[in-house]
CSV table of C-alpha atoms in Angstrom, one decimal:
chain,number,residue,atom,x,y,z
Z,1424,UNK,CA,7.6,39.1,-57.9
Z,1425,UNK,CA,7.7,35.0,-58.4
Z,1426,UNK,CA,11.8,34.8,-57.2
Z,1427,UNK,CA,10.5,37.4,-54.3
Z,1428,UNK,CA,7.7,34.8,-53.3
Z,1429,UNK,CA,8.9,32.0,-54.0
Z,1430,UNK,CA,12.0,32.0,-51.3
Z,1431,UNK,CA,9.5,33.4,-48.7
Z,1432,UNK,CA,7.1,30.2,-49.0
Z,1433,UNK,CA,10.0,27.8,-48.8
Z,1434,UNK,CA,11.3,29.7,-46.2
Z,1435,UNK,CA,7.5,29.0,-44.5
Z,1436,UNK,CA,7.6,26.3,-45.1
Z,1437,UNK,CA,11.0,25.1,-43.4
Z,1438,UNK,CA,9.6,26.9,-40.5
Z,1439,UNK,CA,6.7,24.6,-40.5
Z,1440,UNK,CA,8.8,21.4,-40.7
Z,1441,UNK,CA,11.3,22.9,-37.8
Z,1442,UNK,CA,7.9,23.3,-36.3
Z,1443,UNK,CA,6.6,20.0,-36.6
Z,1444,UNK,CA,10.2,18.7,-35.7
Z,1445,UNK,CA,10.3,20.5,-32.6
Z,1446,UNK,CA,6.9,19.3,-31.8
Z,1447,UNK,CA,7.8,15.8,-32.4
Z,1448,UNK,CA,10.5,16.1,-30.1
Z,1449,UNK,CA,9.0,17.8,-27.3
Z,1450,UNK,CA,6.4,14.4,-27.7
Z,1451,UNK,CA,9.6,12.0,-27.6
Z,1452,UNK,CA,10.7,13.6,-24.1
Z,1453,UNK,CA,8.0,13.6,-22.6
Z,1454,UNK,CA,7.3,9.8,-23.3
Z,1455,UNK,CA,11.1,9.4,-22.5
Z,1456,UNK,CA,10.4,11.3,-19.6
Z,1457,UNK,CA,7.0,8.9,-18.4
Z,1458,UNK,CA,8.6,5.7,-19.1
Z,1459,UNK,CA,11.8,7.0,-16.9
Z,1460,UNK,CA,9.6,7.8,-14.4
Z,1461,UNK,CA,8.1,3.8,-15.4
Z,1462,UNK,CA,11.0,2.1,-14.9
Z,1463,UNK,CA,11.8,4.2,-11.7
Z,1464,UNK,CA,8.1,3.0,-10.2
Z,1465,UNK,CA,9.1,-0.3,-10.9
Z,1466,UNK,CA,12.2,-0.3,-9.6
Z,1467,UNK,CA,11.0,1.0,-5.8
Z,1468,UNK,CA,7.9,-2.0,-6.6
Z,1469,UNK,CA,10.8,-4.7,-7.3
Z,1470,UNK,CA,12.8,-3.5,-3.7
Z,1471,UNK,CA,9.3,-3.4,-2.3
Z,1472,UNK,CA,9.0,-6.6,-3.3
Z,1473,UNK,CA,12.2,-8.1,-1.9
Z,1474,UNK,CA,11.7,-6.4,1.6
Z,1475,UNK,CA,8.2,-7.9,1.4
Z,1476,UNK,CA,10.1,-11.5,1.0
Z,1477,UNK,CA,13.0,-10.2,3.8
Z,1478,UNK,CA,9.9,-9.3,6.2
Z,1479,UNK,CA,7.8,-13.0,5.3
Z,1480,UNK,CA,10.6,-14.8,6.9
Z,1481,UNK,CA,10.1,-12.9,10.2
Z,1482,UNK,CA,6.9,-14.5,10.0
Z,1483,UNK,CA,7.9,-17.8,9.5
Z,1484,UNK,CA,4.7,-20.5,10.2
Z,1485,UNK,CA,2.2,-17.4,10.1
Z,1486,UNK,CA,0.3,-17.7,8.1
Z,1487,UNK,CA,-1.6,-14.5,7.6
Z,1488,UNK,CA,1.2,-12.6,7.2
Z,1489,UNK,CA,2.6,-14.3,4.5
Z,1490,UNK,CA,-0.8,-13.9,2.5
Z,1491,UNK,CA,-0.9,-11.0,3.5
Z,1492,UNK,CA,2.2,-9.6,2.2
Z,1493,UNK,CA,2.1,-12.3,-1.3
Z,1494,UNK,CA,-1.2,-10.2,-1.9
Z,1495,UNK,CA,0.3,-6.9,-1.5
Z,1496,UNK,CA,3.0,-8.3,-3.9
Z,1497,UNK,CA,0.7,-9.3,-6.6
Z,1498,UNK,CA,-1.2,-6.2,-6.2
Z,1499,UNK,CA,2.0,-4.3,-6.8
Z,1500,UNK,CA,2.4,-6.6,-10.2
Z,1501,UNK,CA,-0.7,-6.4,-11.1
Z,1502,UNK,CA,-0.7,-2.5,-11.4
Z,1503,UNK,CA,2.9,-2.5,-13.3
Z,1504,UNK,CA,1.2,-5.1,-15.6
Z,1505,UNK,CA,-1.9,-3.2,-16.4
Z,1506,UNK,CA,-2.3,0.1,-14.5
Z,1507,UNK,CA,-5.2,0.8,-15.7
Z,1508,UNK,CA,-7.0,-2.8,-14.6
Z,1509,UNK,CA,-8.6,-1.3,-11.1
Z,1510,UNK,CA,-10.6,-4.3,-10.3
Z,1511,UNK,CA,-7.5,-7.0,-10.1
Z,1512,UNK,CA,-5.6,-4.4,-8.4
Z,1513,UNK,CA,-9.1,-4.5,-5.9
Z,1514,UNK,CA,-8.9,-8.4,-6.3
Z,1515,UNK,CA,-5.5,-8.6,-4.4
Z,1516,UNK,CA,-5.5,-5.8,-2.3
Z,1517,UNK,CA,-9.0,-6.9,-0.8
Z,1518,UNK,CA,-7.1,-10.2,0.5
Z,1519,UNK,CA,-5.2,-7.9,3.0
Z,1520,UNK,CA,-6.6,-8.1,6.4
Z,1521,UNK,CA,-7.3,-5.0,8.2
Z,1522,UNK,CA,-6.0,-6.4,11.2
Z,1523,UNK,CA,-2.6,-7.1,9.5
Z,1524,UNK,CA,-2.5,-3.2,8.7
Z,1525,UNK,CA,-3.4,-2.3,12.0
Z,1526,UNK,CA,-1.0,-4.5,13.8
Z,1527,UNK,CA,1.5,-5.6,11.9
Z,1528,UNK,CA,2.5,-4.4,8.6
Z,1529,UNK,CA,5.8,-1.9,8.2
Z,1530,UNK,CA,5.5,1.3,7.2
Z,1531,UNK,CA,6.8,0.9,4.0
Z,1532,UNK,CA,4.0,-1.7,3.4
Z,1533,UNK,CA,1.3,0.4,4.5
Z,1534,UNK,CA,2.8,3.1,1.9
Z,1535,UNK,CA,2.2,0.8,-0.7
Z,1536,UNK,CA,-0.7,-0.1,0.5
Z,1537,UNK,CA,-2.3,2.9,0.4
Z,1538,UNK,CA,-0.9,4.2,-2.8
Z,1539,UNK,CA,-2.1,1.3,-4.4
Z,1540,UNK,CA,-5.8,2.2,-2.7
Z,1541,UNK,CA,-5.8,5.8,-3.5
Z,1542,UNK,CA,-5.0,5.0,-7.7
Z,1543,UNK,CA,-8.0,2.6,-7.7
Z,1544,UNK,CA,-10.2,4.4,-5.2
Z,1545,UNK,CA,-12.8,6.2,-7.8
Z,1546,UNK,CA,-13.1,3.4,-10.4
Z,1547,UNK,CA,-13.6,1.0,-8.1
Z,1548,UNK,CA,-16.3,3.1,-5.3
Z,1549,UNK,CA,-17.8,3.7,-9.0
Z,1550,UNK,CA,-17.8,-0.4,-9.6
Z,1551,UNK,CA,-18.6,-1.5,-6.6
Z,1552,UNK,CA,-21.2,1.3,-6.1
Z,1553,UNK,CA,-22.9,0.3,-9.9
Z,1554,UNK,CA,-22.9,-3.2,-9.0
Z,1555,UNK,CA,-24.3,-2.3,-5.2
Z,1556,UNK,CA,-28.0,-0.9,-6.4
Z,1557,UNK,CA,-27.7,-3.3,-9.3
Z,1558,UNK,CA,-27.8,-6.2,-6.8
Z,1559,UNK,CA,-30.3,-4.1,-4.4
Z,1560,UNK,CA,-33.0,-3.6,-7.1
Z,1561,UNK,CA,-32.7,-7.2,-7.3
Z,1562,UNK,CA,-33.8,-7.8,-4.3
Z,1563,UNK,CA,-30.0,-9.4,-3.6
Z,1564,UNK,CA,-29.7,-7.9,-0.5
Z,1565,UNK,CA,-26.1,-9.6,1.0
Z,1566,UNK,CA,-24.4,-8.9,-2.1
Z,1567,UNK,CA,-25.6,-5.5,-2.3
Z,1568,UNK,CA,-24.0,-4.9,1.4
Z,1569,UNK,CA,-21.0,-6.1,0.2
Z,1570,UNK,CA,-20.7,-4.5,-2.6
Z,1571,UNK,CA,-22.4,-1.0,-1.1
Z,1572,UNK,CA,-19.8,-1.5,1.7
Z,1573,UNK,CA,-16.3,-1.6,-0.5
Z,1574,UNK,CA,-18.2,1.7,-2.3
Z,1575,UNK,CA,-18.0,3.1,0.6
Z,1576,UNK,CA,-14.9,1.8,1.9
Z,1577,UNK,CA,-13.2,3.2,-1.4
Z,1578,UNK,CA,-15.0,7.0,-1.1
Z,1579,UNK,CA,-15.7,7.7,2.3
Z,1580,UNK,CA,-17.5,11.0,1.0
Z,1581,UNK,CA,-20.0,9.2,-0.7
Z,1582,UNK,CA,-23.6,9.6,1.3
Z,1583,UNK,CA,-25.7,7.9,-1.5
Z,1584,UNK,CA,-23.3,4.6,-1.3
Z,1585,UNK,CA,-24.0,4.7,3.0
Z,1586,UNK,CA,-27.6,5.7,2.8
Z,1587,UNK,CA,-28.4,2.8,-0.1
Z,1588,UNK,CA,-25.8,-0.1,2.4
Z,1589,UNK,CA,-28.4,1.2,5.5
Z,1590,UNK,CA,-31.4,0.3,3.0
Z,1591,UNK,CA,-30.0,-2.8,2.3
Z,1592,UNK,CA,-29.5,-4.0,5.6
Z,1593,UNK,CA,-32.8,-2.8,6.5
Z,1594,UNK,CA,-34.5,-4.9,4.1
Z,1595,UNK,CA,-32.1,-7.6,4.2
Z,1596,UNK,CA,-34.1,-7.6,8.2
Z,1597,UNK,CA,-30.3,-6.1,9.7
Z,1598,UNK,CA,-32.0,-3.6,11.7
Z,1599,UNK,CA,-29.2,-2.8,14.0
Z,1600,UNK,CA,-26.6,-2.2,11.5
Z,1601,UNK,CA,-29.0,-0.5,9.5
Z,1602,UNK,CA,-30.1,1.7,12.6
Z,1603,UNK,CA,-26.1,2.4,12.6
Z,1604,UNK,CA,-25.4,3.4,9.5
Z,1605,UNK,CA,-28.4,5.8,9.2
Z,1606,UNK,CA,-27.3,7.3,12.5
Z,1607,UNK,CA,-23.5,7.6,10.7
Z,1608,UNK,CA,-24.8,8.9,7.4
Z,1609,UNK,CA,-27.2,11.9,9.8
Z,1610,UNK,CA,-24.1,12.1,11.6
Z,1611,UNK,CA,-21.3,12.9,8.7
Z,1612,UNK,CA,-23.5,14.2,6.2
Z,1613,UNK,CA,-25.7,16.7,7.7
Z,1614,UNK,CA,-26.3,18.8,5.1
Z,1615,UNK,CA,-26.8,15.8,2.7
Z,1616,UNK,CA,-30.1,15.2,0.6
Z,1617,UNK,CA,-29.9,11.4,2.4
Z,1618,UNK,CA,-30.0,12.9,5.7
Z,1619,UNK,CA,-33.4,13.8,5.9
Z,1620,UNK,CA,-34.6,10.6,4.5
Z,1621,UNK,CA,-32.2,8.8,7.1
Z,1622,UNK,CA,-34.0,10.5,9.6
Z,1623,UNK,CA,-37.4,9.2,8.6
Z,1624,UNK,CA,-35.9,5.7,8.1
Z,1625,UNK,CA,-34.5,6.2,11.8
Z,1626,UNK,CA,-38.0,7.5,12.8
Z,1627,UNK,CA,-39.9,4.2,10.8
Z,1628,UNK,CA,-37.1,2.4,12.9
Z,1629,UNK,CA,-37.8,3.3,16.3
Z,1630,UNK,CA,-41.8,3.2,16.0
C-alpha cells in the first residue's frame, strides 16, 4: 500500500508546484502586460508632449498659451510620475484656462485634457468637496466656494456639493449667485433631497 501511495502524493504534489508555476506566470504576464501598456501611455504622453512644444511656437509672445499648454505638459508628467497623486495632477490642470479650451486648444490637447480630468475626477470632487464643508463650518465662506465649486466642477451629479456652494454664497451675503445656484440645483435635481430645501432657501430669498 506505501509504494501505491507514495507515487500518488508526489505525483500531487508536482501537480501543485505546476500549479503554483502556472499561477506565477499568469501573474508575470499580466504585469508584463500593464507595464507594456505603461510604456505605451508614455510614449503617446512624450509625442503629446512634443506637439504641445510644436503648437507653443505658433503662439509665439502669447503668453497664455504657452502656460497653458507647459501646465498641460506637467500635468501629463505628473500622472506618469505618480498616477495615483490626484491633487498635483489637480494642481496643473487647474492652471488651464477655460477660455484656452474653448478657443484655442487642438483637439488632441483637449483629449488629454479631459482624460487627465476624468482619472482624477472622484478623488478630487471627494477632496475638494471634504475640504468645502470643512471650510464652511468654519465660517470660511470664500474658500468654501472655491473649494465647493471645483467639487462640483469635478462631479457634476453631485447636488449636496451645489446645494452647500448656494449656502455659502448665501452666507458669504452673495445673494445673486446664491439665488442661481439654488435655482440650478431645483432645476437639475428635481427629485433630489436638496431640492426641497433649495426651494425654501429660494422662498427665504425672495421674501
Amino acid at each position: 500500500t506505501y509504494f501505491l501511495v507514495l507515487p500518488a502524493k508526489i505525483q500531487n504534489t508536482k501537480d501543485a508546484v505546476n500549479s503554483e508555476i502556472a499561477s506565477y506566470g499568469e501573474q508575470i504576464d499580466k504585469k508584463n502586460t500593464e507595464i507594456e501598456d505603461l510604456n505605451t501611455r508614455v510614449s503617446s504622453l512624450e509625442q503629446t508632449n512634443l506637439d504641445l512644444q510644436s503648437e507653443i511656437q505658433k503662439y509665439e509672445g502669447t503668453n497664455g498659451a504657452i502656460d497653458a499648454n507647459n501646465a498641460l505638459i506637467e500635468a501629463a508628467y505628473a500622472y506618469m510620475v505618480n498616477p495615483q497623486d490626484d491633487m498635483t495632477i489637480e494642481k496643473y490642470l487647474d492652471l488651464v484656462g477655460t477660455d484656452y479650451i474653448e478657443n484655442n486648444a487642438s483637439e488632441e490637447y483637449i483629449e488629454l485634457y479631459n482624460h487627465l480630468k476624468s482619472i482624477i475626477g472622484d478623488s478630487v470632487a471627494d477632496t475638494y468637496y471634504n475640504s468645502g464643508i470643512a471650510a464652511y463650518n468654519e465660517a470660511n465662506y470664500n474658500q468654501a466656494i472655491l473649494d465647493l465649486q471645483k467639487a462640483y466642477t469635478y462631479d457634476s451629479a453631485s447636488d449636496k456639493a451645489l446645494y452647500y456652494l448656494a449656502l455659502a454664497y448665501l452666507d458669504s451675503g452673495d445673494v445673486a449667485n446664491a439665488r442661481d445656484r439654488f435655482s440650478q440645483l431645483v432645476s437639475i435635481f428635481p427629485d433630489s433631497e436638496f431640492s426641497d430645501k433649495a426651494l425654501q432657501r429660494l422662498e427665504e430669498i425672495s421674501d
